[in-house]
PDB file of C-alpha atoms in Angstrom:
ATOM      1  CA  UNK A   1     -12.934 282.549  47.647  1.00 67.00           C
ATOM      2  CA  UNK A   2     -14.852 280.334  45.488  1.00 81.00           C
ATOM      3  CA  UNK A   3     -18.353 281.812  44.571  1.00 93.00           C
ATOM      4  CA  UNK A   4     -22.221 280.001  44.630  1.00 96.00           C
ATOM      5  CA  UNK A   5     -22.288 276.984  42.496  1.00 97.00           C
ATOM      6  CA  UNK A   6     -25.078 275.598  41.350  1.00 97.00           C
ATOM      7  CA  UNK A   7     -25.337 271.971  39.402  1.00 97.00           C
ATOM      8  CA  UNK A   8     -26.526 270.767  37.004  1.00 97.00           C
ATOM      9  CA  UNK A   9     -26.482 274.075  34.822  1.00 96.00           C
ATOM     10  CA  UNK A  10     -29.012 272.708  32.365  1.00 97.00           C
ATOM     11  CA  UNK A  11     -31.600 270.046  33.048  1.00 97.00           C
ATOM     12  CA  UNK A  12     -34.715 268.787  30.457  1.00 98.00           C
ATOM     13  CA  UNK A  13     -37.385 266.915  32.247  1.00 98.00           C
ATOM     14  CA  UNK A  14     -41.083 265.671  30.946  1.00 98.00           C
ATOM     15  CA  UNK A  15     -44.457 266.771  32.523  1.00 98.00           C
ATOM     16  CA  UNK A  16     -44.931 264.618  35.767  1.00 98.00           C
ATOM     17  CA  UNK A  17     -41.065 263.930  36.264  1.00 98.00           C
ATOM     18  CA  UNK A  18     -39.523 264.944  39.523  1.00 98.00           C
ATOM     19  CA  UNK A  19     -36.386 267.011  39.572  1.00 98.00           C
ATOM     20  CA  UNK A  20     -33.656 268.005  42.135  1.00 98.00           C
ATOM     21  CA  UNK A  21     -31.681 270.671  41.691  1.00 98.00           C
ATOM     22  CA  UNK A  22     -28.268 271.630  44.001  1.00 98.00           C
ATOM     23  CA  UNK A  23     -26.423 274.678  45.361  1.00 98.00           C
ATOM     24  CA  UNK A  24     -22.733 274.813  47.300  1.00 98.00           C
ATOM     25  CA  UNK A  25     -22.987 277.930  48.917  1.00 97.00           C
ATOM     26  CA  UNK A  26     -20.285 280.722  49.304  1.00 96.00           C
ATOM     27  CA  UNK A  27     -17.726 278.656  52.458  1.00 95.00           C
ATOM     28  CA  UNK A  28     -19.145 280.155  55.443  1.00 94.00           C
ATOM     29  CA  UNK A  29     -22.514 281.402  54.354  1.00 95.00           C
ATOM     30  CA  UNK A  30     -24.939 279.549  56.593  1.00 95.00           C
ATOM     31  CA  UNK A  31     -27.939 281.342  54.503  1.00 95.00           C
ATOM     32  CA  UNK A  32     -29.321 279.799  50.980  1.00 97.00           C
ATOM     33  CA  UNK A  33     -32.014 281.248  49.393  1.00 96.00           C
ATOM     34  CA  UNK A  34     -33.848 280.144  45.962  1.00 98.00           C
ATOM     35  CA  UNK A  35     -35.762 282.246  43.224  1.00 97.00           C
ATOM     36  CA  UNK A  36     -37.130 280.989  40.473  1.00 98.00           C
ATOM     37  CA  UNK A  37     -37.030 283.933  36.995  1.00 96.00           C
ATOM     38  CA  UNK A  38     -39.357 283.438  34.279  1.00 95.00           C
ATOM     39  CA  UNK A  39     -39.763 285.897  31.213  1.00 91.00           C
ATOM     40  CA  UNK A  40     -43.819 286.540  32.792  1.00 89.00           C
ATOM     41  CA  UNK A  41     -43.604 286.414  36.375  1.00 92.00           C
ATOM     42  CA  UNK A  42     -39.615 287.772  36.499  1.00 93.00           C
ATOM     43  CA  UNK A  43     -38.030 286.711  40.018  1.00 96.00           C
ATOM     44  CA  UNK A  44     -39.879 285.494  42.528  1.00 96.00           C
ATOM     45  CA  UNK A  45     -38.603 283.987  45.862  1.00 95.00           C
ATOM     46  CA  UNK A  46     -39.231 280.459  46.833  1.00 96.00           C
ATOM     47  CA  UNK A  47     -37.733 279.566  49.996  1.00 94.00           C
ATOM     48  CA  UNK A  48     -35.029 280.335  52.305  1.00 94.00           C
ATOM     49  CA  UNK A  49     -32.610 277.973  54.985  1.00 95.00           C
ATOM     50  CA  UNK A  50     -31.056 278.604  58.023  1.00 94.00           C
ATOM     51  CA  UNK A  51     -28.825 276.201  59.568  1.00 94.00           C
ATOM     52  CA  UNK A  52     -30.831 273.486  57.890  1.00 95.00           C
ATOM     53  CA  UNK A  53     -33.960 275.138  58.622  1.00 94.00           C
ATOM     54  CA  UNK A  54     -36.876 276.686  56.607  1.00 94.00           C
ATOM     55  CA  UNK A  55     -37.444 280.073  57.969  1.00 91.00           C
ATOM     56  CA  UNK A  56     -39.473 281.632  55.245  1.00 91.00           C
ATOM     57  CA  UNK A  57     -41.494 280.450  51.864  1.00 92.00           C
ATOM     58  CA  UNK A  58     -43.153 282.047  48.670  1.00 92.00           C
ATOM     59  CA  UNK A  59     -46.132 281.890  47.658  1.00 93.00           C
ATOM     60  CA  UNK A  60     -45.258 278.303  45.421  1.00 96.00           C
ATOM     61  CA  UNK A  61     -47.299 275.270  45.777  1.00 96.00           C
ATOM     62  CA  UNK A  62     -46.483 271.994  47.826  1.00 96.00           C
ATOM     63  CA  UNK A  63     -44.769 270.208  44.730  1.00 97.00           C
ATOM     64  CA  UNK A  64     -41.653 272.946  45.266  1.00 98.00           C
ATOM     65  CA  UNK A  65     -39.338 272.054  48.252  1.00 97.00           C
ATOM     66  CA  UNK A  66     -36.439 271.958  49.874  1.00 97.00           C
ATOM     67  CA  UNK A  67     -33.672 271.096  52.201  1.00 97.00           C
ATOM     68  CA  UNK A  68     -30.100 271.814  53.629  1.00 98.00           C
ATOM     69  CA  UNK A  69     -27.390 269.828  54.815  1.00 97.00           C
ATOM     70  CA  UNK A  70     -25.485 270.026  57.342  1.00 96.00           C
ATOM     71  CA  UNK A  71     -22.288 271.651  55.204  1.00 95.00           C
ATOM     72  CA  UNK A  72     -25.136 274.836  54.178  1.00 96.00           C
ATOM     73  CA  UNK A  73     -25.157 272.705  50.582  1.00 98.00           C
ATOM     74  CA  UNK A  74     -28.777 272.628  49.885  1.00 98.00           C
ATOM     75  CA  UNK A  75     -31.382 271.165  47.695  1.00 98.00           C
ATOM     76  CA  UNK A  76     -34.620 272.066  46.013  1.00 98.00           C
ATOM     77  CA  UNK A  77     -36.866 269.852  44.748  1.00 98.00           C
ATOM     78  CA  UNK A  78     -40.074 270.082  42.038  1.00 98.00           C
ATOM     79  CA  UNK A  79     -42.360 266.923  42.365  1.00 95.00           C
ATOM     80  CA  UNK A  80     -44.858 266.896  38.900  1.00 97.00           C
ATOM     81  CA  UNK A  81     -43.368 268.933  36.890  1.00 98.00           C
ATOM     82  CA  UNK A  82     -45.345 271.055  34.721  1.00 97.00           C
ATOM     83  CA  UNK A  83     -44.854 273.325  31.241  1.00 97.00           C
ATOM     84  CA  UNK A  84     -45.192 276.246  33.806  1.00 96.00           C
ATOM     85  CA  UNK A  85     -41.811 275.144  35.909  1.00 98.00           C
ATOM     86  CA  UNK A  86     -39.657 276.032  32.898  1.00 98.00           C
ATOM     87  CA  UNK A  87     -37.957 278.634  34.310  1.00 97.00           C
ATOM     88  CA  UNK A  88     -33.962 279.669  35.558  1.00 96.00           C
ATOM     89  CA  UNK A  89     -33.556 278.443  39.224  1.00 97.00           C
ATOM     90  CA  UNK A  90     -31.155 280.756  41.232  1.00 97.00           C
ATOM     91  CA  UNK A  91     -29.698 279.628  44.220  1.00 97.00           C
ATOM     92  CA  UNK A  92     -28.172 282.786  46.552  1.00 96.00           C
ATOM     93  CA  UNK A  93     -26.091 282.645  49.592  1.00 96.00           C
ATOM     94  CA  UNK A  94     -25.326 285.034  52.456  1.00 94.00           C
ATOM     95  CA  UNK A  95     -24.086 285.350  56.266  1.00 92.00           C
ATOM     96  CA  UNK A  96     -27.051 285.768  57.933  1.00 84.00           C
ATOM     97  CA  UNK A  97     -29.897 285.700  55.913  1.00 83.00           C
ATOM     98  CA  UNK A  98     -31.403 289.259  57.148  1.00 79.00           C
ATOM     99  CA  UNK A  99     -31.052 291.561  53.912  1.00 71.00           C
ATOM    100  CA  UNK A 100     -31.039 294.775  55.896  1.00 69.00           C
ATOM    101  CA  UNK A 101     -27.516 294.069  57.651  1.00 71.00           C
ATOM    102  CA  UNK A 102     -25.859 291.348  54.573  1.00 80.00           C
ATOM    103  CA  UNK A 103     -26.077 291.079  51.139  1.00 87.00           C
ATOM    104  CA  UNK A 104     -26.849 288.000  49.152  1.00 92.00           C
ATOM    105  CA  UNK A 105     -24.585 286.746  46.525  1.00 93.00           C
ATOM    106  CA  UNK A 106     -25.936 285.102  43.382  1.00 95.00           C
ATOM    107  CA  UNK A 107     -24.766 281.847  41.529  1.00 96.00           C
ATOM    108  CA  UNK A 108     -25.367 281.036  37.641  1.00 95.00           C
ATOM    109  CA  UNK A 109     -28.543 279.107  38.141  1.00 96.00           C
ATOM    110  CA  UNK A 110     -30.240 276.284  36.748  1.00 97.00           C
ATOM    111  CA  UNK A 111     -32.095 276.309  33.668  1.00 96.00           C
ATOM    112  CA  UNK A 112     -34.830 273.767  33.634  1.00 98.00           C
ATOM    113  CA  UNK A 113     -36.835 273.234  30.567  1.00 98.00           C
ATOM    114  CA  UNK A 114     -40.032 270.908  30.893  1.00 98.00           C
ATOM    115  CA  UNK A 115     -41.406 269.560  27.991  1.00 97.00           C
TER     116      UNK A 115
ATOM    117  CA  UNK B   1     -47.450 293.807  51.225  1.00 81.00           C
ATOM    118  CA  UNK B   2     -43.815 294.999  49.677  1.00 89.00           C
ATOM    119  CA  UNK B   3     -43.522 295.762  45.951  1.00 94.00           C
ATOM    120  CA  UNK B   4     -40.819 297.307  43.228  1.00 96.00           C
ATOM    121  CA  UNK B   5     -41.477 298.767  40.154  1.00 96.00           C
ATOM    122  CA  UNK B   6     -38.913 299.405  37.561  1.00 95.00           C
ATOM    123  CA  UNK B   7     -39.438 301.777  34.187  1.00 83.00           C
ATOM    124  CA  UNK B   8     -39.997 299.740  31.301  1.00 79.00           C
ATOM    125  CA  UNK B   9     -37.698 298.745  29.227  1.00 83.00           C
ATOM    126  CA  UNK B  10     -35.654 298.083  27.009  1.00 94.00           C
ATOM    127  CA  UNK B  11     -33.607 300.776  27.407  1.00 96.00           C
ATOM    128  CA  UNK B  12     -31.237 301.605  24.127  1.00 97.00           C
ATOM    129  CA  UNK B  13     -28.546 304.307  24.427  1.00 97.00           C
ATOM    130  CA  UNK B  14     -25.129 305.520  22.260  1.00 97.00           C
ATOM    131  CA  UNK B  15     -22.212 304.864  24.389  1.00 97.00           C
ATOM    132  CA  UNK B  16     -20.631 307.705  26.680  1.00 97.00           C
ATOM    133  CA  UNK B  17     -24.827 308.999  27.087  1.00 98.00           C
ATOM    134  CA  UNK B  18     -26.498 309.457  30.518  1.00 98.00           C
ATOM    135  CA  UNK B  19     -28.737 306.708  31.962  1.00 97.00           C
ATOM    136  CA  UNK B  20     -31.875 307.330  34.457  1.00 97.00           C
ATOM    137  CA  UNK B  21     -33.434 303.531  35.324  1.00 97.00           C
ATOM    138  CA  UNK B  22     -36.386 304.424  37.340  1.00 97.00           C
ATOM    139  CA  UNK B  23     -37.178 302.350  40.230  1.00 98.00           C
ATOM    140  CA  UNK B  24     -39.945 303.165  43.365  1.00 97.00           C
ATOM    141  CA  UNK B  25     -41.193 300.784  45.959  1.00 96.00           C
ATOM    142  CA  UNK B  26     -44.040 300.060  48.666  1.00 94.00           C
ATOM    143  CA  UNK B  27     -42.936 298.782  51.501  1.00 90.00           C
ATOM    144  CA  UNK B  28     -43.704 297.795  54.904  1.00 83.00           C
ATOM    145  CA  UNK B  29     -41.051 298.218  57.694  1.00 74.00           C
ATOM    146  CA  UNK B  30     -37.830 299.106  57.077  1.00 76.00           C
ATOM    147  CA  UNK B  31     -36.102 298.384  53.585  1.00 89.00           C
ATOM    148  CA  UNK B  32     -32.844 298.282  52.379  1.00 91.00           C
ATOM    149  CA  UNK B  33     -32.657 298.706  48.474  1.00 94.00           C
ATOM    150  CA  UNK B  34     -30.325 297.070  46.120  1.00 95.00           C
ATOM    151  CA  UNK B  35     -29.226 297.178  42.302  1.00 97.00           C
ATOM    152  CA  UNK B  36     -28.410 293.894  40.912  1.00 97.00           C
ATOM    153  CA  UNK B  37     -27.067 293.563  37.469  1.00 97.00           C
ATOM    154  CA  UNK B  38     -27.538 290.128  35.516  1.00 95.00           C
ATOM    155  CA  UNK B  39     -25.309 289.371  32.248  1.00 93.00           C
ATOM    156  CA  UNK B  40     -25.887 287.179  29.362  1.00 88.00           C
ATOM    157  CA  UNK B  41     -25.834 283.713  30.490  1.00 84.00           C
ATOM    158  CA  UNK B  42     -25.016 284.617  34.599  1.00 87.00           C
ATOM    159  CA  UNK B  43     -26.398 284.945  37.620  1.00 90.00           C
ATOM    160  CA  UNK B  44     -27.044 288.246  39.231  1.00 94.00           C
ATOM    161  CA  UNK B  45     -24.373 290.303  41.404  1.00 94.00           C
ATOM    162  CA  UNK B  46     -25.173 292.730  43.500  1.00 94.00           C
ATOM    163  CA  UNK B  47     -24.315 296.666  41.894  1.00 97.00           C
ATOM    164  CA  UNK B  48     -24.624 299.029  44.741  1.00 96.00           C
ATOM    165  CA  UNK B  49     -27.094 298.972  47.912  1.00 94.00           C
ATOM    166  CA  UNK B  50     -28.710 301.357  50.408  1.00 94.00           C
ATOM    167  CA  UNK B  51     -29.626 300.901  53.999  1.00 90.00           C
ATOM    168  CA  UNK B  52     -31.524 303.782  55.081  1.00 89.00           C
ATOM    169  CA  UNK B  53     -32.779 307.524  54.010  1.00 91.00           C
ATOM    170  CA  UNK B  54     -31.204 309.750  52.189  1.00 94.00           C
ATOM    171  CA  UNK B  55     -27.944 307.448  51.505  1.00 94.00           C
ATOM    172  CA  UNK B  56     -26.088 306.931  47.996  1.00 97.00           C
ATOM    173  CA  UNK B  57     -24.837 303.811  46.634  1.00 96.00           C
ATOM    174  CA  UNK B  58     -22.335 303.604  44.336  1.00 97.00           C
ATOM    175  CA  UNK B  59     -20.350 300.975  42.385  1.00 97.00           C
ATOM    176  CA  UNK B  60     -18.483 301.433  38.810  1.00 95.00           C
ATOM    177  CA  UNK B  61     -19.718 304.482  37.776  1.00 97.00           C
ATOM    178  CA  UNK B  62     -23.380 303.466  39.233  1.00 98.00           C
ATOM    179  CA  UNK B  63     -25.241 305.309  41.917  1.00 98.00           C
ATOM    180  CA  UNK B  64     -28.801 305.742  43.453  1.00 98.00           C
ATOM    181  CA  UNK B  65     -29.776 307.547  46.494  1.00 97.00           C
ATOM    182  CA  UNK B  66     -32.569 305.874  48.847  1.00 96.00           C
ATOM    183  CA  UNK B  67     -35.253 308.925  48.870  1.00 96.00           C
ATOM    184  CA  UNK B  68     -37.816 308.020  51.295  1.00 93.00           C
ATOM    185  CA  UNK B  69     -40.195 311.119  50.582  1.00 93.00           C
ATOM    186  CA  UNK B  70     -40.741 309.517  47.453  1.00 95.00           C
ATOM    187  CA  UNK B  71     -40.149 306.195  47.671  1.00 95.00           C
ATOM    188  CA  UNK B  72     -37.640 305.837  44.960  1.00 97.00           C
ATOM    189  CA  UNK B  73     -34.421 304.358  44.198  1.00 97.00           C
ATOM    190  CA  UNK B  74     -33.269 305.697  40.942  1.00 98.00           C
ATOM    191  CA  UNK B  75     -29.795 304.171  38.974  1.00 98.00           C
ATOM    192  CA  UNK B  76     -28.062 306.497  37.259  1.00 98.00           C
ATOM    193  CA  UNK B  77     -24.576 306.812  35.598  1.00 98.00           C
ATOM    194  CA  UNK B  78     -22.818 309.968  33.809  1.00 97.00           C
ATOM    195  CA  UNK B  79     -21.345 308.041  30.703  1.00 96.00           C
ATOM    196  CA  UNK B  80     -22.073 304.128  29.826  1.00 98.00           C
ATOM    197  CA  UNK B  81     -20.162 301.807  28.094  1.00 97.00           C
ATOM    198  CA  UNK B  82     -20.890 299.062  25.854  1.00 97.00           C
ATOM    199  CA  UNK B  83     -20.022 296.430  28.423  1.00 96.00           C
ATOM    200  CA  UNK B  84     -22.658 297.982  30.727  1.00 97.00           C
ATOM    201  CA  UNK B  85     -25.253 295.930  28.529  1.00 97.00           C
ATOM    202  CA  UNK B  86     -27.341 293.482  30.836  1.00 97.00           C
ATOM    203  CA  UNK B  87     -30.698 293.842  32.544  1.00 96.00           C
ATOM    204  CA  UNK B  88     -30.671 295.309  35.411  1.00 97.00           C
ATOM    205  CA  UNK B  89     -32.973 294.951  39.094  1.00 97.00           C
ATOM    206  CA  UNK B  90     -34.123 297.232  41.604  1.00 97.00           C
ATOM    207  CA  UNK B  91     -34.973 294.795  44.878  1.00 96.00           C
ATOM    208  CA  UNK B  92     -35.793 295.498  48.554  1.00 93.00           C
ATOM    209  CA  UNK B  93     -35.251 293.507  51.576  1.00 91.00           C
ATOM    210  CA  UNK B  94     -37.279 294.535  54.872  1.00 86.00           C
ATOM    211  CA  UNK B  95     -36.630 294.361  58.265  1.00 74.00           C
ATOM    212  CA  UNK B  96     -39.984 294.468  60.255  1.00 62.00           C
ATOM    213  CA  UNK B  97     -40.520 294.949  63.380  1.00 51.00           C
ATOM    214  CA  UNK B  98     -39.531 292.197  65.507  1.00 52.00           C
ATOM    215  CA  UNK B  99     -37.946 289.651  63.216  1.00 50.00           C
ATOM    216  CA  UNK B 100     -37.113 290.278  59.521  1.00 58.00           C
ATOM    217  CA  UNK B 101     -37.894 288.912  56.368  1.00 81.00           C
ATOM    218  CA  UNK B 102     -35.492 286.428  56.081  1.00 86.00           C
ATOM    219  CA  UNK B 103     -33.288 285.522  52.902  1.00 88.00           C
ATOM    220  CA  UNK B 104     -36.428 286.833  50.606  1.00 90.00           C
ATOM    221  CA  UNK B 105     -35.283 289.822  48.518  1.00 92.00           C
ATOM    222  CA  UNK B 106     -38.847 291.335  46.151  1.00 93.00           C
ATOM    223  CA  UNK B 107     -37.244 292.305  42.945  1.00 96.00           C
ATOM    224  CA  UNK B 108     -38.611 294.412  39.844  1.00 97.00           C
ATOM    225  CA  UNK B 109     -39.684 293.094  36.841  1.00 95.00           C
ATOM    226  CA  UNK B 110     -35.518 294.219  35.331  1.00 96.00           C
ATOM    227  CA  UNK B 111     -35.126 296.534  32.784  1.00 96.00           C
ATOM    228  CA  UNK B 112     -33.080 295.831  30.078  1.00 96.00           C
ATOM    229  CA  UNK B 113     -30.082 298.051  28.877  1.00 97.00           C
ATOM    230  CA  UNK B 114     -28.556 297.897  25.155  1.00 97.00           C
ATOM    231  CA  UNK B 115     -25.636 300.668  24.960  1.00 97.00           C
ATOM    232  CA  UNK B 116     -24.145 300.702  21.083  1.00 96.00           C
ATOM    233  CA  UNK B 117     -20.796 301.745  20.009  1.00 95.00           C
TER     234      UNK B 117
END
């Protein structure tokens, strides 16, 4: 069974650029969840979709969003980027979404460097 | 809110030594506690988990037993290796009352482990 894939792998943007970054989640996982891992902040959840649904956000501003498709592929976009965005981007998939009862699994992430 | 902290790292040992990552939490409703493991250059996969008191995960060598009378979730294993190298992260995931936190796992801040020939 094919794992999370995330594309691109590597991405450099400028300041006020916009930038969208994919995930193909593990076939049948209907739950995709995104982190973003810096070196000062470490991981820290940014939003989570449900059969193409939002059911639960981080504390990240407006400019960070996202979406997913009918197929459980989903998006994230940053609008303005800023120095501060520089960061890995980790997509993760599961079942069901609710941690107690299914585990999430992980894909390679996106490293986007803003400059 | 809900909250992990990790010891601080990094963590050097010789290989075939014992290794104690120290991990407690704050939580509100029920959590289930996991240790991920991230290498060089990947994402993370998941290590071992725990869903409620007084279990023991284990995975590879790797275990930690959910102790609720002290909130912790310490990894530990007899003998490392030198491919055991990578940082690894304590995380929760609560189920509250009436609903649960959906898809957001609250990670440590990783600790990272350096085992030498």
């Amino acid at each position: 069974k094919a794992g999370v894939t995330q594309t691109p792998r590597y991405l450099i943007k400028t300041r006020g650029q916009q930038v969208t970054l994919s995930c193909s989640p593990i076939s049948g996982h209907r739950s995709v969840s995104w982190y973003q891992q810096t070196p000062g902040q470490g991981l820290q959840f940014l939003f989570e979709y449900f059969s193409e649904t939002q059911r639960n956000k981080g504390n990240f501003p407006g400019r960070f969003s996202g979406r997913q498709f009918s197929n459980s592929r989903s998006e994230m976009n940053v609008s303005t980027l800023e120095l501060g965005d520089s960061a890995l981007y980790l997509c993760a998939s599961s079942l069901t979404g609710q941690g107690f009862y299914d585990e999430q699994y992980f894909g390679p992430g996106t490293r986007l460097t803003v400059t | 809110g809900n909250s992990v902290t990790q010891m601080e790292g990094p963590v050097t040992l010789s290989e075939e030594a014992f290794l104690t990552i120290n991990c407690t939490y704050t939580a509100t409703g029920y959590p289930s506690l996991f240790w991920y493991v991230q290498y060089p250059g990947e994402g993370l996969q998941l290590l071992l988990k725990a869903t409620k008191a007084d279990d023991k995960g284990s995975n590879k060598g790797f275990e930690a037993t959910y102790r609720k009378e002290t909130t912790s979730f310490h990894l530990e294993k007899g003998s490392v290796q030198v491919s055991d190298s990578a940082v690894y992260f304590c995380a929760l995931s609560v189920a509250n009352a009436g609903g649960t936190s959906y898809g957001k796992l609250t990670f440590g801040q990783g600790t990272i482990l350096t085992v030498h020939p």
